[in-house]
Amino acid sequence: MRNKDEYIFECEGIYKAFGGTQALADVQLHVKKGEVIALLGENGAGKSTLMKAVIGLHQPDAGTMTFEGKPYSAKGPVDAMKAGISMIHQELNPEPYLTIAESIFLNREDVHGGIFLDKKKQNQRAQEILDQFGFGYPATTVMGKLSLAQMQMVEIIKAVSCDARMIIMDEPTSSLDSEETEHLFATIRDLKSKGVAIIYISHRMDEIFEICDSVAVFRDGTYVGARSMEGVTRDELISMMVGRQVKNVFPKTDCEIGDVVFKVEGLTGKGFEDISFEVRAGEILGLTGLVGSGRSETMRAIFGLDPLEKGKMWLNGEEITIKNPRDAIKKGVCMVNEDRKNYGLCLFRSIRENISLPNLPAKQPGLLLNQSREKKECAEYAKLLTVKAGSIEHNAFSLSGGNQQKVVIAKWIMAGPKVLILDEPTRGVDVGAKSEIHTLMCQFAAKGMAVIMISSELPEVMGMSDRILVYHEGKLNGEVSREEVLSGAATQEVILAKEFGGK
Amino acid sequence: MAQKKEGKILGMERETFRQFMGKYGVSVVMVVMIIAIAVYNPRFISGANLVNVITQISINGMLAFGMCLCITIGGIDLTVGAQLALVGVIMGQTITNAGMPIVVGILIGVGVATLFGFINGFFIAKFNMFPFVVTLSMQLVIRGAAQVISGGKAITFGQAVKNMYYGKFLGIPYPVLVLLVVFVLMYIMFHWTKLGRYILAVGGNANAAVASGVSEFKIRVICHTLSGFLAGIGAVIMAAKTGSGQSNLGVGYETDAVAASVIGGTSFAGGIATMPGVLIGIFIVGFIYNGINMIGIDANWQSIIRGLVIIGTVMLDMAINGKSRK
């Protein structure tokens, strides 16, 4: 029998669905008083969704939660904070013009006679708390002057000052340097000794080994299991995270791989460093890595959406420079962005207008648009991509996610690319459309296109790629060939270990 | 996103019906309005009155077509009223006071208005400033320039300038012809050229437009420059109509231009507009002014009625079109 009192927070049977996707299914979590528990899992395993359910940003569809022995539920972060649970988000959104004291006491200001703010008392109280933590700034400093690490510390101090008995930290070290990380860890140990429980979400294995007492592993929105960190190895954790079988559900066809079409050397920019690779005609090159590991950042820079600091690119043996997407399209480098709503479509314009947008300079050289030809051509490409719509005059908004994605791909195929970059081509797409998109990718490769596909879904990367490059913290960390995948030498464990920085 | 529900309305597929109403819904409003006013006073639909109305709305027409472009790219142009004043006093100084040929005076005036439009666009696009703030400030600069140039005095025009408003070609007043020509050119530009597509794309989703190779900078600058140019044309009509250039002319004209655009289906969220819609919006605004006189409502009530009719029309249109318009 487990001793119930040992646990400060427990939840069981948590379900949460968004539209048709089950984000959490029968998930549980047990957190002991004064422990640091790591949540581990691939992108999309359900860690953040569960934590958002705990602080009330999402309402679970089913399940029970108890906090300090009592049934618990929160309508929102303020509710959760009142109960004693705080979350430090990965992306901090401080009000840059508030002082540290105002920030700490936001929504619970000291007031005289119920109306006027008592700034003096508030600053004094804030200073006392700051001093306890050895925070070297006066409470009247404005937030905008602090570094990210310091703002994060203020958030933690705020949580503690609200008497939080459980603090959730989502990737707290993602923007800290090693010294700041050490300082954070010292704070975490201090909190732990005071009996505060910490839920620690991180992709960095080393940190988890250093700071955490136990670990709970998630996979595809389900709970795999929990165990103490004592005696566990990196490989054991990784195999808990994977477990999924790569079934041969991918329509990958082998086609003849030709000459090198596109080559990059030493690409460096924001979020990636010294990236070199080449991709051949007929080849599907898979890029994988954790979110934020620099995959999308590299591709955005190649396509001219973000600036490139250093590096060279060659297309068909000729060195090229790309300043903006227009350059890229003209040269034959096209990119299906992962963010379909922001970078893919004008949702309130017709399918026809969306497909022809990047192709007008090439296909419509005249002063006036030849609309009947435009209609014919767009209809042709919509049909090639099996877009299901009543008419190509309908708004993109009226389509399902899968069909919207096909419209985005159609517009780039119409551009006749030599290099086609697909960033998460099947995200938010139903199973049927997913398989259709995979088939189409193989067809494009067979026509001699060089295809680069980014995906966070390991089975997809392994099932579709001729070659896989793995990113780890902005750098390439290994390459896996299709032969290695097919022979079983490169398993999901092997690739995931590389994503986490292993060899 | 779920597929829209199946079902047919008036024998059309739902989505097709929605798009049909999106295009033509506002013309239903206009027809209802014409009938209602005509029932009160049949003289409203006499040829003479209609020609009179169309001549009057030509000024707001110029401003509204430009305004529509700026709203479509997610902005606004609040300088158009002040542009009317500036171009008027420039024409006064050049034509009346310096004795230059009328054509030269017009070219200089319209040229300056176009230049100010360009400056608006440049500030907005280059420094990523809010169009509201930029054009609100520039409006002060432009009206101030008009004051400086005119010395605060009205400059009157001779008959030759006034004839541009009252003169006719084949029985049609010149301003009506100008409105017609500008409408046709705007229609072709907006609906039949790449530029029109790019304007709609930048307004609909600037990131997606840039990722499709469109230059956001160029499109924003072009829209504001065109708005300045059209305001210049409107100012020439205004000068001919009033027979004088004054720095206090055209105050509040931007309101009617925005109203006509919005009634005509231009979405403030950007990326949705049609030129026939704006033309109908221009007519509806004109009919409100004229209709109030025709029905015999106290002129003091004009402003209130104008405001309510604009809100009513937009709400009615939204009800017809569902949520397609934000």
XYZ file of N, CA and C in Angstrom, chain A residues 303 305 325-326 329 335 337 340-350 352-354 356-361 364-371 374 388-391 393-401 403-404 411-412, chain B residues 1-4 13-19 23 72 187-198 200-216 218 269-274 323-326:
318
model
N 15.379 29.574 -47.038
C 14.295 30.078 -47.878
C 14.240 31.615 -47.884
N 13.482 33.631 -45.264
C 12.544 34.263 -44.324
C 13.282 34.905 -43.153
N 12.293 35.362 -49.793
C 11.591 34.246 -50.423
C 11.443 34.407 -51.936
N 11.319 35.662 -52.386
C 11.174 35.863 -53.831
C 12.371 35.288 -54.581
N 12.168 31.454 -54.542
C 11.175 30.905 -55.471
C 11.700 30.981 -56.898
N 9.309 26.330 -49.968
C 9.166 25.804 -48.622
C 7.715 25.815 -48.152
N 5.722 25.903 -45.083
C 6.016 26.289 -43.704
C 5.239 25.442 -42.721
N 0.961 26.801 -40.956
C 0.116 26.938 -42.134
C -0.729 28.209 -42.074
N -1.230 28.525 -40.904
C -2.159 29.666 -40.794
C -1.430 30.986 -40.939
N -0.182 31.071 -40.462
C 0.529 32.339 -40.530
C 1.377 32.497 -41.785
N 1.967 31.400 -42.243
C 2.892 31.535 -43.365
C 2.445 30.782 -44.611
N 1.338 30.050 -44.502
C 0.949 29.220 -45.640
C -0.149 29.811 -46.487
N -1.208 30.271 -45.829
C -2.410 30.614 -46.580
C -2.955 31.978 -46.209
N -3.620 32.602 -47.195
C -4.511 33.711 -46.890
C -5.882 33.052 -46.748
N -6.290 32.813 -45.508
C -7.469 31.962 -45.279
C -8.741 32.520 -45.894
N -8.860 33.852 -45.972
C -10.115 34.420 -46.472
C -10.076 34.706 -47.967
N -9.071 34.160 -48.653
C -9.052 34.261 -50.102
C -9.317 32.872 -50.674
N -9.625 32.852 -51.978
C -10.024 31.583 -52.590
C -8.837 30.635 -52.751
N -8.047 29.248 -55.463
C -7.353 29.645 -56.691
C -6.333 30.743 -56.401
N -6.746 31.774 -55.693
C -5.815 32.876 -55.421
C -4.627 32.418 -54.590
N -4.876 31.512 -53.653
C -3.777 31.010 -52.835
C -2.781 30.207 -53.654
N -2.197 30.428 -56.863
C -1.457 31.162 -57.891
C -0.563 32.268 -57.323
N -0.741 32.612 -56.042
C 0.002 33.765 -55.482
C 1.509 33.777 -55.791
N 2.257 32.710 -55.460
C 3.701 32.808 -55.741
C 4.022 32.587 -57.214
N 3.021 32.157 -58.004
C 3.302 31.769 -59.385
C 2.920 32.824 -60.405
N 2.390 33.969 -59.925
C 1.931 34.983 -60.868
C 3.065 35.514 -61.755
N 4.249 35.836 -61.191
C 5.291 36.363 -62.064
C 5.661 35.393 -63.189
N 1.974 34.400 -65.297
C 1.131 35.471 -65.838
C 2.019 36.656 -66.194
N 2.788 36.546 -67.292
C 3.719 37.629 -67.620
C 3.015 38.889 -68.126
N 1.757 38.774 -68.593
C 1.076 39.923 -69.179
C 0.694 40.969 -68.141
N 0.269 42.142 -68.644
C -0.147 43.225 -67.753
C -1.414 42.810 -67.011
N -2.366 42.239 -67.752
C -3.605 41.783 -67.129
C -3.537 40.272 -66.908
N -4.210 39.840 -65.865
C -4.232 38.402 -65.580
C -5.114 37.702 -66.602
N -4.646 36.572 -67.087
C -5.482 35.732 -67.932
C -6.225 34.786 -66.994
N -7.430 35.207 -66.601
C -8.101 34.492 -65.515
C -8.593 33.112 -65.914
N -5.648 30.953 -65.640
C -5.325 30.795 -64.220
C -6.241 29.745 -63.590
N -9.864 18.346 -51.801
C -11.313 18.104 -51.841
C -12.060 19.383 -51.484
N -12.661 19.998 -52.519
C -13.421 21.240 -52.317
C -14.478 21.300 -53.395
N -15.591 21.950 -53.097
C -16.670 22.082 -54.070
C -16.194 22.809 -55.314
N -15.382 23.834 -55.085
C -14.908 24.646 -56.196
C -13.622 25.320 -55.748
N -13.005 28.210 -56.196
C -13.349 29.597 -55.841
C -13.708 29.720 -54.362
N -13.848 28.596 -53.670
C -14.194 28.655 -52.248
C -13.007 29.145 -51.424
N -13.305 29.764 -50.286
C -12.238 30.253 -49.419
C -11.430 29.100 -48.828
N -10.144 29.329 -48.643
C -9.285 28.321 -48.014
C -9.788 28.002 -46.614
N -10.424 29.011 -45.996
C -10.941 28.860 -44.637
C -11.951 27.724 -44.513
N -12.695 27.476 -45.588
C -13.763 26.479 -45.521
C -13.235 25.044 -45.606
N -11.928 24.885 -45.801
C -11.380 23.537 -45.968
C -10.928 22.922 -44.646
N -10.826 21.594 -44.639
C -10.252 20.903 -43.482
C -8.741 21.103 -43.476
N -8.105 20.816 -42.340
C -6.659 21.002 -42.210
C -5.875 20.284 -43.301
N -6.843 19.372 -46.282
C -7.028 19.985 -47.597
C -6.337 21.337 -47.686
N -6.303 22.059 -46.572
C -5.548 23.319 -46.573
C -4.079 23.049 -46.867
N 0.506 24.985 -54.344
C 1.053 26.244 -54.861
C 2.551 26.133 -55.093
N 3.210 25.334 -54.250
C 4.654 25.206 -54.445
C 4.990 24.227 -55.560
N -9.936 22.050 -38.362
C -11.118 22.798 -38.747
C -12.099 21.875 -39.446
N -13.292 21.908 -39.005
C -14.270 20.990 -39.568
C -14.786 21.529 -40.896
N -15.166 20.654 -41.748
C -15.770 21.039 -43.017
C -17.100 21.723 -42.721
N -17.443 22.754 -43.502
C -18.718 23.424 -43.294
C -19.857 22.445 -43.547
N -24.911 25.875 -53.493
C -24.189 25.298 -52.376
C -23.944 26.395 -51.352
N -23.869 26.032 -50.083
C -23.754 27.016 -49.016
C -22.589 27.988 -49.243
N -21.425 27.426 -49.548
C -20.246 28.272 -49.704
C -20.404 29.206 -50.911
N -20.986 28.689 -51.989
C -21.196 29.518 -53.177
C -22.172 30.639 -52.850
N -23.234 30.305 -52.107
C -24.238 31.297 -51.718
C -23.581 32.394 -50.877
N -22.739 31.939 -49.923
C -22.083 32.881 -49.034
C -21.230 33.866 -49.836
N -20.530 33.325 -50.836
C -19.663 34.202 -51.621
C -20.482 35.119 -52.520
N -20.546 39.244 -52.295
C -20.290 40.158 -53.404
C -21.447 41.130 -53.603
N -7.647 47.801 -46.953
C -7.442 46.411 -47.382
C -6.094 45.869 -46.921
N -11.030 49.032 -60.913
C -11.545 47.673 -61.036
C -10.521 46.786 -61.737
N -9.997 47.307 -62.838
C -9.024 46.508 -63.602
C -7.779 46.241 -62.751
N -7.272 47.293 -62.100
C -6.069 47.126 -61.287
C -6.312 46.114 -60.164
N -7.438 46.261 -59.493
C -7.672 45.475 -58.278
C -8.020 44.025 -58.592
N -8.792 43.824 -59.648
C -9.312 42.476 -59.896
C -8.646 41.748 -61.064
N -7.939 42.491 -61.907
C -7.381 41.845 -63.086
C -5.861 41.893 -63.175
N -5.181 42.445 -62.183
C -3.716 42.491 -62.293
C -3.045 41.824 -61.084
N -1.769 41.566 -61.245
C -0.981 40.980 -60.152
C -0.970 41.903 -58.949
N -0.866 43.229 -59.225
C -0.817 44.189 -58.124
C -2.031 44.017 -57.209
N -3.222 43.889 -57.808
C -4.442 43.721 -57.016
C -4.365 42.476 -56.149
N -3.889 41.400 -56.742
C -3.745 40.156 -55.984
C -2.799 40.329 -54.800
N -1.701 41.037 -55.064
C -0.705 41.211 -54.016
C -1.263 42.066 -52.884
N -4.412 42.274 -51.961
C -5.319 41.422 -51.182
C -4.538 40.418 -50.335
N -3.429 39.917 -50.878
C -2.649 38.922 -50.140
C -1.946 39.556 -48.934
N -1.343 40.722 -49.143
C -0.657 41.394 -48.025
C -1.670 41.728 -46.934
N -2.866 42.175 -47.357
C -3.892 42.500 -46.376
C -4.425 41.271 -45.673
N -4.559 40.188 -46.400
C -5.133 38.972 -45.828
C -4.187 38.303 -44.865
N -2.928 38.236 -45.214
C -1.937 37.587 -44.365
C -0.554 37.992 -44.860
N -0.012 39.040 -44.246
C 1.247 39.601 -44.741
C 2.376 38.574 -44.703
N 2.421 37.753 -43.649
C 3.486 36.748 -43.557
C 3.416 35.754 -44.708
N 2.201 35.278 -44.979
C 2.046 34.307 -46.060
C 2.384 34.955 -47.390
N 2.036 36.238 -47.556
C 2.338 36.928 -48.804
C 3.851 37.038 -48.996
N 4.550 37.419 -47.921
C 6.013 37.529 -48.008
C 6.615 36.157 -48.306
N 6.093 35.132 -47.641
C 6.610 33.777 -47.864
C 6.256 33.272 -49.252
N 5.380 33.989 -49.964
C 5.087 33.616 -51.344
C 5.793 34.544 -52.319
N 6.740 35.330 -51.812
C 7.571 36.145 -52.682
C 7.048 37.541 -52.961
N 6.023 37.992 -52.226
C 5.489 39.341 -52.434
C 6.297 40.323 -51.580
N 6.595 41.520 -52.150
C 7.289 42.538 -51.364
C 6.265 43.361 -50.588
N 6.205 43.126 -49.296
C 5.235 43.824 -48.457
C 5.484 45.330 -48.498
N 6.815 47.247 -50.848
C 6.369 47.862 -52.103
C 4.853 48.024 -52.113
N -10.214 44.026 -40.964
C -9.208 43.008 -40.665
C -8.242 42.856 -41.831
N -8.560 43.442 -42.968
C -7.672 43.404 -44.118
C -7.946 42.236 -45.042
N -7.562 42.428 -46.319
C -7.604 41.320 -47.258
C -8.939 41.016 -47.893
N -9.985 41.759 -47.533
C -11.284 41.527 -48.162
C -11.832 42.857 -48.658
N -12.049 42.968 -49.963
C -12.627 44.175 -50.545
C -12.956 43.904 -52.005
N -13.938 44.640 -52.519
C -14.180 44.613 -53.966
C -14.464 46.043 -54.400
N -20.195 35.017 -40.649
C -19.001 35.506 -39.962
C -17.860 35.818 -40.904
N -18.153 35.858 -42.203
C -17.045 36.010 -43.140
C -16.339 37.346 -42.971
N -17.056 38.331 -42.406
C -16.425 39.635 -42.263
C -16.155 39.935 -40.808
N -14.963 40.426 -40.538
C -14.647 40.724 -39.140
C -14.858 42.190 -38.860
